[in-house]
Each structure stands twice: as C-alpha cells, then as structure tokens.
Amino acid sequence: MRFRHPDGSTVHLAYCTNVHPAETLDGVLAQLRDHCEPVRRRLGRDRLGIGLWLAKDAAHALVTDPSALRGLRTELDRRGLEVVTLNGFPYEGFGAEEVKYRVYKPDWTDPERLDHTTALARVLAALLPDDVTEGTISTLPLAWRTDLHAKGNESSIEQRSATARTALLTLAERLDALDELTGRSIRIGLEPEPGCIVETTADALAPLTAIAHERIGICVDTCHLATSFEDPHTALDALTEAGVPVVKSQLSAALHAEHPHLPEVREALAAFDEPRFLHQTRTSPTLNSVRAGGTPTAAGLHGTDDLGEALKGDTLPDAAPWRAHFHVPLHAAPAAPLTSTLPVLKSALTSLVGGPHPLTSHLEVETYTWQALPPELRPRGRGQLADGIAAELTLARDLLTDLGLKELP
C-alpha cells in the first residue's frame, strides 16, 4: 500500500511475511498464493506491499539462480504484490517449534551474517518495483547480550562490538557497489531489541554514529520501543539530532500489564507464556517502590529474558507495569486485565510520518505471533489469518490517513 505524504513523497506500508515462515523458495512462492494474495483481495487493493522474510536457503537459491529471481519477480507482479523491504533479522528456522535464542544467530561477529545480508540486498535490488529506487532491510542489532557482559569482560564486549561494526562497514561498501551497478539504493536498519547489545534506540546512537554511513541506520520496532519503556518522541528526536537515519519502522504492539502484582493479572499473562518465541519482559525501577529484582538491562530497566521467568515468584518487581515482547495483533488488544501498547505505536507514528517530512518511507506491520497466541485467540485456518492481517493493515491505514497522508491507488 502506498500513501502520499503532504510533502509530496511516497510512504510505503507492508506486512511482514515472517508470520507464515518458509525455509525454501518453493515455500515463499506458496506464501504468495496462499496468504499474501488473499490479504490483498480482502483489502480490495490492486497492489499490496509485503515485507518478505527470506531464510538462508531461499535467499541462496535466488542469488545464485537469475532465472529463479526473475520467476519470483514475475510471481509478485502476477499476484498484485510488491516488495520494497525485507526482514533480514531471522536467519533460518523461524518456523521451528522452539526459536527462542536461536533467532540471534549468526550475529554480526560471524561472517555468515554479512554474507547473508549481502545476498538479501542483491535480491531486493532485483525485486524493487520499476518506479522505486530505494529498498530497506532490517537486521539483528549486532548480537545478543551474553555472559560477556559479566563484570571483567568489558574488553571482550568492545572487541565483539568492533568486529560487528567492521562487518557493517564492509556491508556499506558492498551496498555502494550494488548501487553503482544497478541504480538501486539498499539501506540496512539495526533493529534494537530487548536483551541485545543494542537494546534501545539510545543504545544504537554510539555504534551508528561510529559507523557514520548513510546506508546503515536504524529500524524502529514500536513493540520493542514500548517494551523498553522508551518515549517515542524523545527517542526519535535523539536519533534525528544525532543524524542517525530511520531506515524503516516495524509497526507492532507489546503486551502491557498495568498491575502485575494482582493474581488475576499474572494468570492472564501466563496464557501468553508459550514455548516458541522469547518474550523478554521489562519494568522500570524508577516506577517501583520496592527493591529492584530481575536482571539490570542496558536501558536501566529491570527484566527477564522470558515471560515465564518474570512470573516465577518475586523475580521481577511488580509494583509498576510490566511489558512483554509479545507482538499482539494491532487491531485486537487482549482482554482485560491486560492490554497492548498500541498508544505507543500511535505516538511513534506521529513522529515518524506526522511532521512536515517523514523520518522514514518504509512502514511494516510485523505481528509474527498469530499462532503463538493463547489457543482461544489464534486464527483457525488461512481465512481467519488473512482476515486478521487485513484488519491490522486497515488500522494502520486509518492511522496514516488521520495524520494527513493520502492513500494511493
């Protein structure tokens, strides 16, 4: 979906296909037929943007076989779909029964991450619509915070971070060369996520200003932003002041519990404690009147790596709200006593595209957890899933038009 910003520029809205992951090219083609085209039809649109997730094997097949790449481009066109952005965060296995910490491997200290992202950039340059010259890819925010962060290992942390920055600079050089060859500009956005070395937008400032390359910026995920209790306006103003480009934004909402000390709230939260994905949980010690528990994070919060850990006894202080990294559907907040951080998303959108000029032109709805929801909330079959995704995109569209953007045919 495309929108005209009041300044005359085009803003793209897509939804991310990691909600129905596939490891192979055949699986990707089946996604287009079984999921993406039905969503487009429900929206009554001639054209729908999708943010493709391409696993390692699918990306390799496309980058090594020009005919396969041409075939994917043809299939996108035939089904009324277009691609201007890729989700390059998960490498493989995103559809596994247990993903958890695996999603952070390989990280940016591993040459395989560089090679995979380079392949994605080459694929995206070939998939961009004829009238679009810029594509974007979101990626892992350097690495997961491991025990290297234990006291006394600061030099190891810095060495690891330096290795990652070097890899990103090498990627930037490759993207420069790709632009010269194809006339297509591809940019990469580090996606801050709770538990990673770059956990917040504030954490991103130092590495991205050190890299200082226009092709390497940030992907603002509004679920992650909310989980870390960041104020959207403060965060985005700081990025602008530091000259860090917002390459893309993923529109998503976290799980919010206002009164986590209540038994009925903990019972409701427990229904979202599932075995497939990691659901980092955070609370702000500045909001707590009890002693801080849990694990101190880079953002100055307290938290746990997963929701189940937070629910164990007094692991996490519960005198102030909790937020969990669980992407809940945008249009359907969980039932009381829980809710979502949709207000944070709305506030972020105001800063992202509500000003005189948009901070980013690429927006992507990314609710990949539909099948991880409590059983009574999960879609039953492809039809209900398509209905849900279409409803999310409709909500996002309405938010954009409320900000003065005009939907294009």
C-alpha positions as a Python dict, from the first residue, in 0.01 Angstrom:
ca = {
    (1, 'M'): (0, 0, 0),
    (2, 'R'): (128, 343, -90),
    (3, 'F'): (49, 681, 61),
    (4, 'R'): (125, 1037, -43),
    (5, 'H'): (274, 1241, 238),
    (6, 'P'): (174, 1610, 250),
    (7, 'D'): (529, 1695, 139),
    (8, 'G'): (468, 1500, -185),
    (9, 'S'): (684, 1197, -103),
    (10, 'T'): (561, 837, -105),
    (11, 'V'): (531, 631, 212),
    (12, 'H'): (505, 253, 174),
    (13, 'L'): (307, 26, 407),
    (14, 'A'): (359, -351, 401),
    (15, 'Y'): (308, -651, 622),
    (16, 'C'): (588, -890, 710),
    (17, 'T'): (567, -1248, 584),
    (18, 'N'): (756, -1398, 878),
    (19, 'V'): (408, -1463, 1016),
    (20, 'H'): (395, -1761, 778),
    (21, 'P'): (762, -1856, 753),
    (22, 'A'): (907, -2077, 483),
    (23, 'E'): (1264, -2200, 453),
    (24, 'T'): (1270, -2264, 77),
    (25, 'L'): (1191, -2072, -239),
    (26, 'D'): (900, -2307, -310),
    (27, 'G'): (765, -2221, 33),
    (28, 'V'): (792, -1849, -41),
    (29, 'L'): (602, -1891, -365),
    (30, 'A'): (332, -2082, -177),
    (31, 'Q'): (308, -1793, 73),
    (32, 'L'): (229, -1552, -207),
    (33, 'R'): (-51, -1775, -331),
    (34, 'D'): (-198, -1894, 0),
    (35, 'H'): (-160, -1588, 219),
    (36, 'C'): (-42, -1264, 58),
    (37, 'E'): (-279, -1251, -239),
    (38, 'P'): (-582, -1336, -22),
    (39, 'V'): (-493, -1049, 213),
    (40, 'R'): (-472, -813, -86),
    (41, 'R'): (-812, -926, -209),
    (42, 'R'): (-970, -873, 132),
    (43, 'L'): (-841, -516, 128),
    (44, 'G'): (-984, -460, -220),
    (45, 'R'): (-647, -334, -344),
    (46, 'D'): (-486, -384, -685),
    (47, 'R'): (-145, -375, -518),
    (48, 'L'): (-22, -478, -173),
    (49, 'G'): (321, -430, -22),
    (50, 'I'): (478, -722, 160),
    (51, 'G'): (795, -730, 367),
    (52, 'L'): (947, -1059, 263),
    (53, 'W'): (1134, -1278, 508),
    (54, 'L'): (1380, -1494, 315),
    (55, 'A'): (1554, -1769, 508),
    (56, 'K'): (1912, -1863, 427),
    (57, 'D'): (1826, -2137, 177),
    (58, 'A'): (1565, -1929, -6),
    (59, 'A'): (1798, -1630, -32),
    (60, 'H'): (2081, -1851, -157),
    (61, 'A'): (1858, -2006, -423),
    (62, 'L'): (1759, -1663, -551),
    (63, 'V'): (2101, -1502, -552),
    (64, 'T'): (2264, -1796, -733),
    (65, 'D'): (1993, -1854, -994),
    (66, 'P'): (1893, -1550, -1203),
    (67, 'S'): (1601, -1738, -1355),
    (68, 'A'): (1460, -1814, -1008),
    (69, 'L'): (1490, -1447, -916),
    (70, 'R'): (1312, -1343, -1235),
    (71, 'G'): (1045, -1603, -1162),
    (72, 'L'): (982, -1459, -814),
    (73, 'R'): (957, -1109, -955),
    (74, 'T'): (706, -1231, -1214),
    (75, 'E'): (501, -1410, -950),
    (76, 'L'): (489, -1098, -733),
    (77, 'D'): (364, -894, -1026),
    (78, 'R'): (108, -1158, -1122),
    (79, 'R'): (-42, -1163, -774),
    (80, 'G'): (-52, -785, -732),
    (81, 'L'): (227, -775, -474),
    (82, 'E'): (531, -553, -439),
    (83, 'V'): (843, -561, -223),
    (84, 'V'): (1042, -259, -108),
    (85, 'T'): (1165, -403, 223),
    (86, 'L'): (1294, -731, 365),
    (87, 'N'): (1309, -863, 718),
    (88, 'G'): (1671, -978, 746),
    (89, 'F'): (1669, -1044, 1123),
    (90, 'P'): (1590, -1420, 1141),
    (91, 'Y'): (1845, -1628, 951),
    (92, 'E'): (1668, -1963, 943),
    (93, 'G'): (1438, -2181, 1149),
    (94, 'F'): (1184, -1911, 1233),
    (95, 'G'): (907, -2164, 1191),
    (96, 'A'): (1066, -2416, 1428),
    (97, 'E'): (877, -2545, 1730),
    (98, 'E'): (1127, -2359, 1951),
    (99, 'V'): (1300, -2046, 1821),
    (100, 'K'): (1395, -1859, 2142),
    (101, 'Y'): (1767, -1764, 2142),
    (102, 'R'): (1832, -1924, 1801),
    (103, 'V'): (1695, -1615, 1626),
    (104, 'Y'): (2007, -1418, 1727),
    (105, 'K'): (2247, -1648, 1541),
    (106, 'P'): (2456, -1588, 1341),
    (107, 'D'): (2525, -1242, 1479),
    (108, 'W'): (2728, -960, 1326),
    (109, 'T'): (3057, -1106, 1453),
    (110, 'D'): (3001, -1407, 1225),
    (111, 'P'): (3093, -1363, 855),
    (112, 'E'): (2784, -1562, 763),
    (113, 'R'): (2562, -1273, 878),
    (114, 'L'): (2746, -1038, 643),
    (115, 'D'): (2724, -1279, 352),
    (116, 'H'): (2354, -1347, 408),
    (117, 'T'): (2267, -978, 430),
    (118, 'T'): (2468, -908, 116),
    (119, 'A'): (2266, -1176, -63),
    (120, 'L'): (1942, -1022, 61),
    (121, 'A'): (2047, -681, -69),
    (122, 'R'): (2120, -825, -414),
    (123, 'V'): (1782, -999, -418),
    (124, 'L'): (1596, -687, -306),
    (125, 'A'): (1761, -471, -570),
    (126, 'A'): (1616, -706, -832),
    (127, 'L'): (1268, -721, -674),
    (128, 'L'): (1206, -348, -632),
    (129, 'P'): (920, -215, -848),
    (130, 'D'): (1027, -32, -1161),
    (131, 'D'): (930, 306, -1016),
    (132, 'V'): (1111, 255, -683),
    (133, 'T'): (1486, 304, -645),
    (134, 'E'): (1532, 252, -269),
    (135, 'G'): (1491, -64, -64),
    (136, 'T'): (1546, -140, 303),
    (137, 'I'): (1640, -438, 516),
    (138, 'S'): (1602, -471, 893),
    (139, 'T'): (1864, -675, 1075),
    (140, 'L'): (1989, -807, 1407),
    (141, 'P'): (2114, -529, 1642),
    (142, 'L'): (2473, -658, 1645),
    (143, 'A'): (2428, -954, 1884),
    (144, 'W'): (2253, -1095, 2188),
    (145, 'R'): (2385, -984, 2528),
    (146, 'T'): (2566, -1292, 2657),
    (147, 'D'): (2772, -1362, 2964),
    (148, 'L'): (3039, -1145, 2802),
    (149, 'H'): (2863, -868, 2989),
    (150, 'A'): (2969, -1013, 3319),
    (151, 'K'): (3200, -789, 3520),
    (152, 'G'): (3557, -801, 3396),
    (153, 'N'): (3472, -882, 3036),
    (154, 'E'): (3430, -526, 2914),
    (155, 'S'): (3724, -557, 2673),
    (156, 'S'): (3567, -866, 2515),
    (157, 'I'): (3241, -679, 2470),
    (158, 'E'): (3414, -390, 2297),
    (159, 'Q'): (3616, -623, 2075),
    (160, 'R'): (3299, -804, 1972),
    (161, 'S'): (3120, -479, 1902),
    (162, 'A'): (3415, -354, 1697),
    (163, 'T'): (3408, -672, 1488),
    (164, 'A'): (3038, -619, 1422),
    (165, 'R'): (3091, -254, 1324),
    (166, 'T'): (3366, -356, 1082),
    (167, 'A'): (3131, -606, 919),
    (168, 'L'): (2864, -339, 879),
    (169, 'L'): (3113, -101, 719),
    (170, 'T'): (3208, -378, 477),
    (171, 'L'): (2839, -423, 401),
    (172, 'A'): (2804, -49, 337),
    (173, 'E'): (3085, -67, 82),
    (174, 'R'): (2912, -358, -90),
    (175, 'L'): (2586, -163, -99),
    (176, 'D'): (2768, 130, -257),
    (177, 'A'): (2895, -103, -528),
    (178, 'L'): (2547, -252, -575),
    (179, 'D'): (2404, 96, -622),
    (180, 'E'): (2664, 177, -887),
    (181, 'L'): (2586, -148, -1067),
    (182, 'T'): (2204, -145, -1051),
    (183, 'G'): (2099, 212, -973),
    (184, 'R'): (1912, 73, -669),
    (185, 'S'): (1997, 206, -323),
    (186, 'I'): (1962, -50, -44),
    (187, 'R'): (1986, 58, 320),
    (188, 'I'): (2015, -151, 636),
    (189, 'G'): (1848, -80, 971),
    (190, 'L'): (1969, -224, 1301),
    (191, 'E'): (1656, -323, 1493),
    (192, 'P'): (1700, -260, 1867),
    (193, 'E'): (1551, -541, 2072),
    (194, 'P'): (1537, -610, 2447),
    (195, 'G'): (1823, -837, 2551),
    (196, 'C'): (2051, -748, 2263),
    (197, 'I'): (2372, -542, 2271),
    (198, 'V'): (2167, -269, 2105),
    (199, 'E'): (1860, -292, 2325),
    (200, 'T'): (1713, 57, 2274),
    (201, 'T'): (1732, 346, 2031),
    (202, 'A'): (1964, 514, 2283),
    (203, 'D'): (2196, 212, 2266),
    (204, 'A'): (2203, 248, 1887),
    (205, 'L'): (2343, 600, 1890),
    (206, 'A'): (2705, 510, 1971),
    (207, 'P'): (2757, 227, 1717),
    (208, 'L'): (2567, 402, 1439),
    (209, 'T'): (2743, 735, 1484),
    (210, 'A'): (3072, 543, 1491),
    (211, 'I'): (2984, 376, 1161),
    (212, 'A'): (2857, 709, 1025),
    (213, 'H'): (2748, 574, 687),
    (214, 'E'): (2422, 682, 523),
    (215, 'R'): (2339, 324, 423),
    (216, 'I'): (2345, 197, 781),
    (217, 'G'): (2071, 327, 1011),
    (218, 'I'): (1803, 205, 1248),
    (219, 'C'): (1478, 11, 1220),
    (220, 'V'): (1237, 132, 1488),
    (221, 'D'): (1016, -153, 1604),
    (222, 'T'): (736, 0, 1811),
    (223, 'C'): (683, -317, 2017),
    (224, 'H'): (1049, -318, 2119),
    (225, 'L'): (1037, 56, 2182),
    (226, 'A'): (740, 10, 2414),
    (227, 'T'): (880, -297, 2590),
    (228, 'S'): (1183, -88, 2688),
    (229, 'F'): (956, 193, 2813),
    (230, 'E'): (1107, 441, 2566),
    (231, 'D'): (915, 759, 2493),
    (232, 'P'): (874, 767, 2112),
    (233, 'H'): (914, 1142, 2071),
    (234, 'T'): (1225, 1156, 2291),
    (235, 'A'): (1378, 856, 2116),
    (236, 'L'): (1313, 980, 1763),
    (237, 'D'): (1425, 1334, 1843),
    (238, 'A'): (1754, 1195, 1973),
    (239, 'L'): (1804, 993, 1653),
    (240, 'T'): (1736, 1300, 1441),
    (241, 'E'): (1972, 1516, 1643),
    (242, 'A'): (2248, 1254, 1614),
    (243, 'G'): (2195, 1226, 1237),
    (244, 'V'): (2101, 857, 1257),
    (245, 'P'): (1864, 771, 969),
    (246, 'V'): (1543, 583, 1044),
    (247, 'V'): (1566, 331, 762),
    (248, 'K'): (1230, 168, 833),
    (249, 'S'): (981, 115, 1111),
    (250, 'Q'): (800, -200, 1212),
    (251, 'L'): (453, -129, 1343),
    (252, 'S'): (385, -365, 1631),
    (253, 'A'): (239, -365, 1982),
    (254, 'A'): (366, -523, 2302),
    (255, 'L'): (173, -688, 2585),
    (256, 'H'): (106, -449, 2876),
    (257, 'A'): (10, -539, 3233),
    (258, 'E'): (-73, -237, 3446),
    (259, 'H'): (-95, -421, 3779),
    (260, 'P'): (131, -729, 3761),
    (261, 'H'): (109, -789, 4136),
    (262, 'L'): (-254, -899, 4109),
    (263, 'P'): (-314, -1276, 4085),
    (264, 'E'): (-567, -1237, 3805),
    (265, 'V'): (-314, -1036, 3600),
    (266, 'R'): (-46, -1298, 3645),
    (267, 'E'): (-293, -1566, 3542),
    (268, 'A'): (-376, -1369, 3227),
    (269, 'L'): (-7, -1320, 3150),
    (270, 'A'): (64, -1690, 3195),
    (271, 'A'): (-163, -1764, 2899),
    (272, 'F'): (91, -1580, 2678),
    (273, 'D'): (390, -1777, 2813),
    (274, 'E'): (446, -2011, 2521),
    (275, 'P'): (747, -2224, 2419),
    (276, 'R'): (825, -2099, 2070),
    (277, 'F'): (946, -1738, 2095),
    (278, 'L'): (1136, -1538, 2353),
    (279, 'H'): (916, -1285, 2533),
    (280, 'Q'): (1153, -1052, 2715),
    (281, 'T'): (972, -877, 3000),
    (282, 'R'): (1064, -536, 3143),
    (283, 'T'): (965, -298, 3419),
    (284, 'S'): (1110, 37, 3513),
    (285, 'P'): (1285, 56, 3853),
    (286, 'T'): (1212, 428, 3865),
    (287, 'L'): (843, 338, 3879),
    (288, 'N'): (888, 80, 4154),
    (289, 'S'): (865, 150, 4524),
    (290, 'V'): (1002, -193, 4614),
    (291, 'R'): (1354, -323, 4586),
    (292, 'A'): (1462, -395, 4229),
    (293, 'G'): (1480, -757, 4127),
    (294, 'G'): (1537, -926, 3794),
    (295, 'T'): (1836, -852, 3576),
    (296, 'P'): (1951, -491, 3520),
    (297, 'T'): (1948, -408, 3149),
    (298, 'A'): (2136, -162, 2933),
    (299, 'A'): (1833, 63, 2935),
    (300, 'G'): (1838, 96, 3313),
    (301, 'L'): (1528, -120, 3339),
    (302, 'H'): (1484, -449, 3516),
    (303, 'G'): (1376, -752, 3327),
    (304, 'T'): (1391, -1117, 3239),
    (305, 'D'): (1473, -1296, 2917),
    (306, 'D'): (1131, -1458, 2903),
    (307, 'L'): (780, -1408, 3038),
    (308, 'G'): (782, -1735, 3229),
    (309, 'E'): (1085, -1622, 3429),
    (310, 'A'): (910, -1299, 3525),
    (311, 'L'): (611, -1491, 3655),
    (312, 'K'): (819, -1702, 3894),
    (313, 'G'): (777, -1571, 4247),
    (314, 'D'): (930, -1228, 4303),
    (315, 'T'): (1189, -1249, 4023),
    (316, 'L'): (1074, -915, 3885),
    (317, 'P'): (941, -623, 4094),
    (318, 'D'): (569, -586, 4036),
    (319, 'A'): (473, -252, 4189),
    (320, 'A'): (479, -90, 3844),
    (321, 'P'): (360, -201, 3500),
    (322, 'W'): (522, -483, 3307),
    (323, 'R'): (562, -500, 2932),
    (324, 'A'): (641, -818, 2746),
    (325, 'H'): (791, -860, 2400),
    (326, 'F'): (491, -1036, 2254),
    (327, 'H'): (367, -890, 1925),
    (328, 'V'): (-10, -875, 1979),
    (329, 'P'): (-245, -800, 1687),
    (330, 'L'): (-273, -427, 1633),
    (331, 'H'): (-649, -419, 1600),
    (332, 'A'): (-732, -660, 1883),
    (333, 'A'): (-591, -580, 2225),
    (334, 'P'): (-601, -871, 2470),
    (335, 'A'): (-893, -886, 2709),
    (336, 'A'): (-880, -715, 3046),
    (337, 'P'): (-691, -712, 3275),
    (338, 'L'): (-424, -694, 3000),
    (339, 'T'): (-392, -450, 2715),
    (340, 'S'): (-145, -359, 2441),
    (341, 'T'): (94, -73, 2376),
    (342, 'L'): (-97, 50, 2072),
    (343, 'P'): (-85, 408, 2215),
    (344, 'V'): (296, 392, 2189),
    (345, 'L'): (267, 290, 1824),
    (346, 'K'): (30, 581, 1757),
    (347, 'S'): (266, 824, 1927),
    (348, 'A'): (562, 690, 1732),
    (349, 'L'): (376, 724, 1401),
    (350, 'T'): (309, 1089, 1479),
    (351, 'S'): (683, 1149, 1500),
    (352, 'L'): (771, 918, 1213),
    (353, 'V'): (536, 1050, 946),
    (354, 'G'): (322, 1321, 1107),
    (355, 'G'): (570, 1604, 1067),
    (356, 'P'): (646, 1825, 766),
    (357, 'H'): (863, 1546, 624),
    (358, 'P'): (857, 1172, 704),
    (359, 'L'): (1151, 1032, 900),
    (360, 'T'): (1111, 708, 707),
    (361, 'S'): (928, 599, 394),
    (362, 'H'): (900, 229, 480),
    (363, 'L'): (648, 101, 736),
    (364, 'E'): (589, -268, 800),
    (365, 'V'): (323, -433, 1017),
    (366, 'E'): (502, -719, 1192),
    (367, 'T'): (279, -941, 1400),
    (368, 'Y'): (451, -1277, 1362),
    (369, 'T'): (293, -1433, 1672),
    (370, 'W'): (-58, -1513, 1549),
    (371, 'Q'): (-7, -1888, 1601),
    (372, 'A'): (164, -1829, 1937),
    (373, 'L'): (-137, -1651, 2086),
    (374, 'P'): (-339, -1830, 2356),
    (375, 'P'): (-540, -2104, 2179),
    (376, 'E'): (-874, -1924, 2200),
    (377, 'L'): (-725, -1619, 2024),
    (378, 'R'): (-547, -1799, 1742),
    (379, 'P'): (-690, -1784, 1389),
    (380, 'R'): (-850, -2107, 1273),
    (381, 'G'): (-723, -2165, 924),
    (382, 'R'): (-586, -1943, 649),
    (383, 'G'): (-905, -1748, 606),
    (384, 'Q'): (-914, -1618, 961),
    (385, 'L'): (-543, -1537, 948),
    (386, 'A'): (-593, -1336, 629),
    (387, 'D'): (-888, -1158, 792),
    (388, 'G'): (-669, -1064, 1090),
    (389, 'I'): (-378, -936, 882),
    (390, 'A'): (-616, -734, 665),
    (391, 'A'): (-770, -583, 980),
    (392, 'E'): (-424, -484, 1108),
    (393, 'L'): (-339, -317, 778),
    (394, 'T'): (-674, -138, 779),
    (395, 'L'): (-600, 3, 1124),
    (396, 'A'): (-253, 112, 1012),
    (397, 'R'): (-402, 273, 701),
    (398, 'D'): (-652, 466, 911),
    (399, 'L'): (-378, 590, 1143),
    (400, 'L'): (-181, 718, 843),
    (401, 'T'): (-476, 894, 682),
    (402, 'D'): (-561, 1052, 1018),
    (403, 'L'): (-212, 1206, 1007),
    (404, 'G'): (-282, 1363, 671),
    (405, 'L'): (-138, 1102, 437),
    (406, 'K'): (-344, 1012, 131),
    (407, 'E'): (-381, 652, 22),
    (408, 'L'): (-278, 598, -340),
    (409, 'P'): (-439, 355, -582),
}
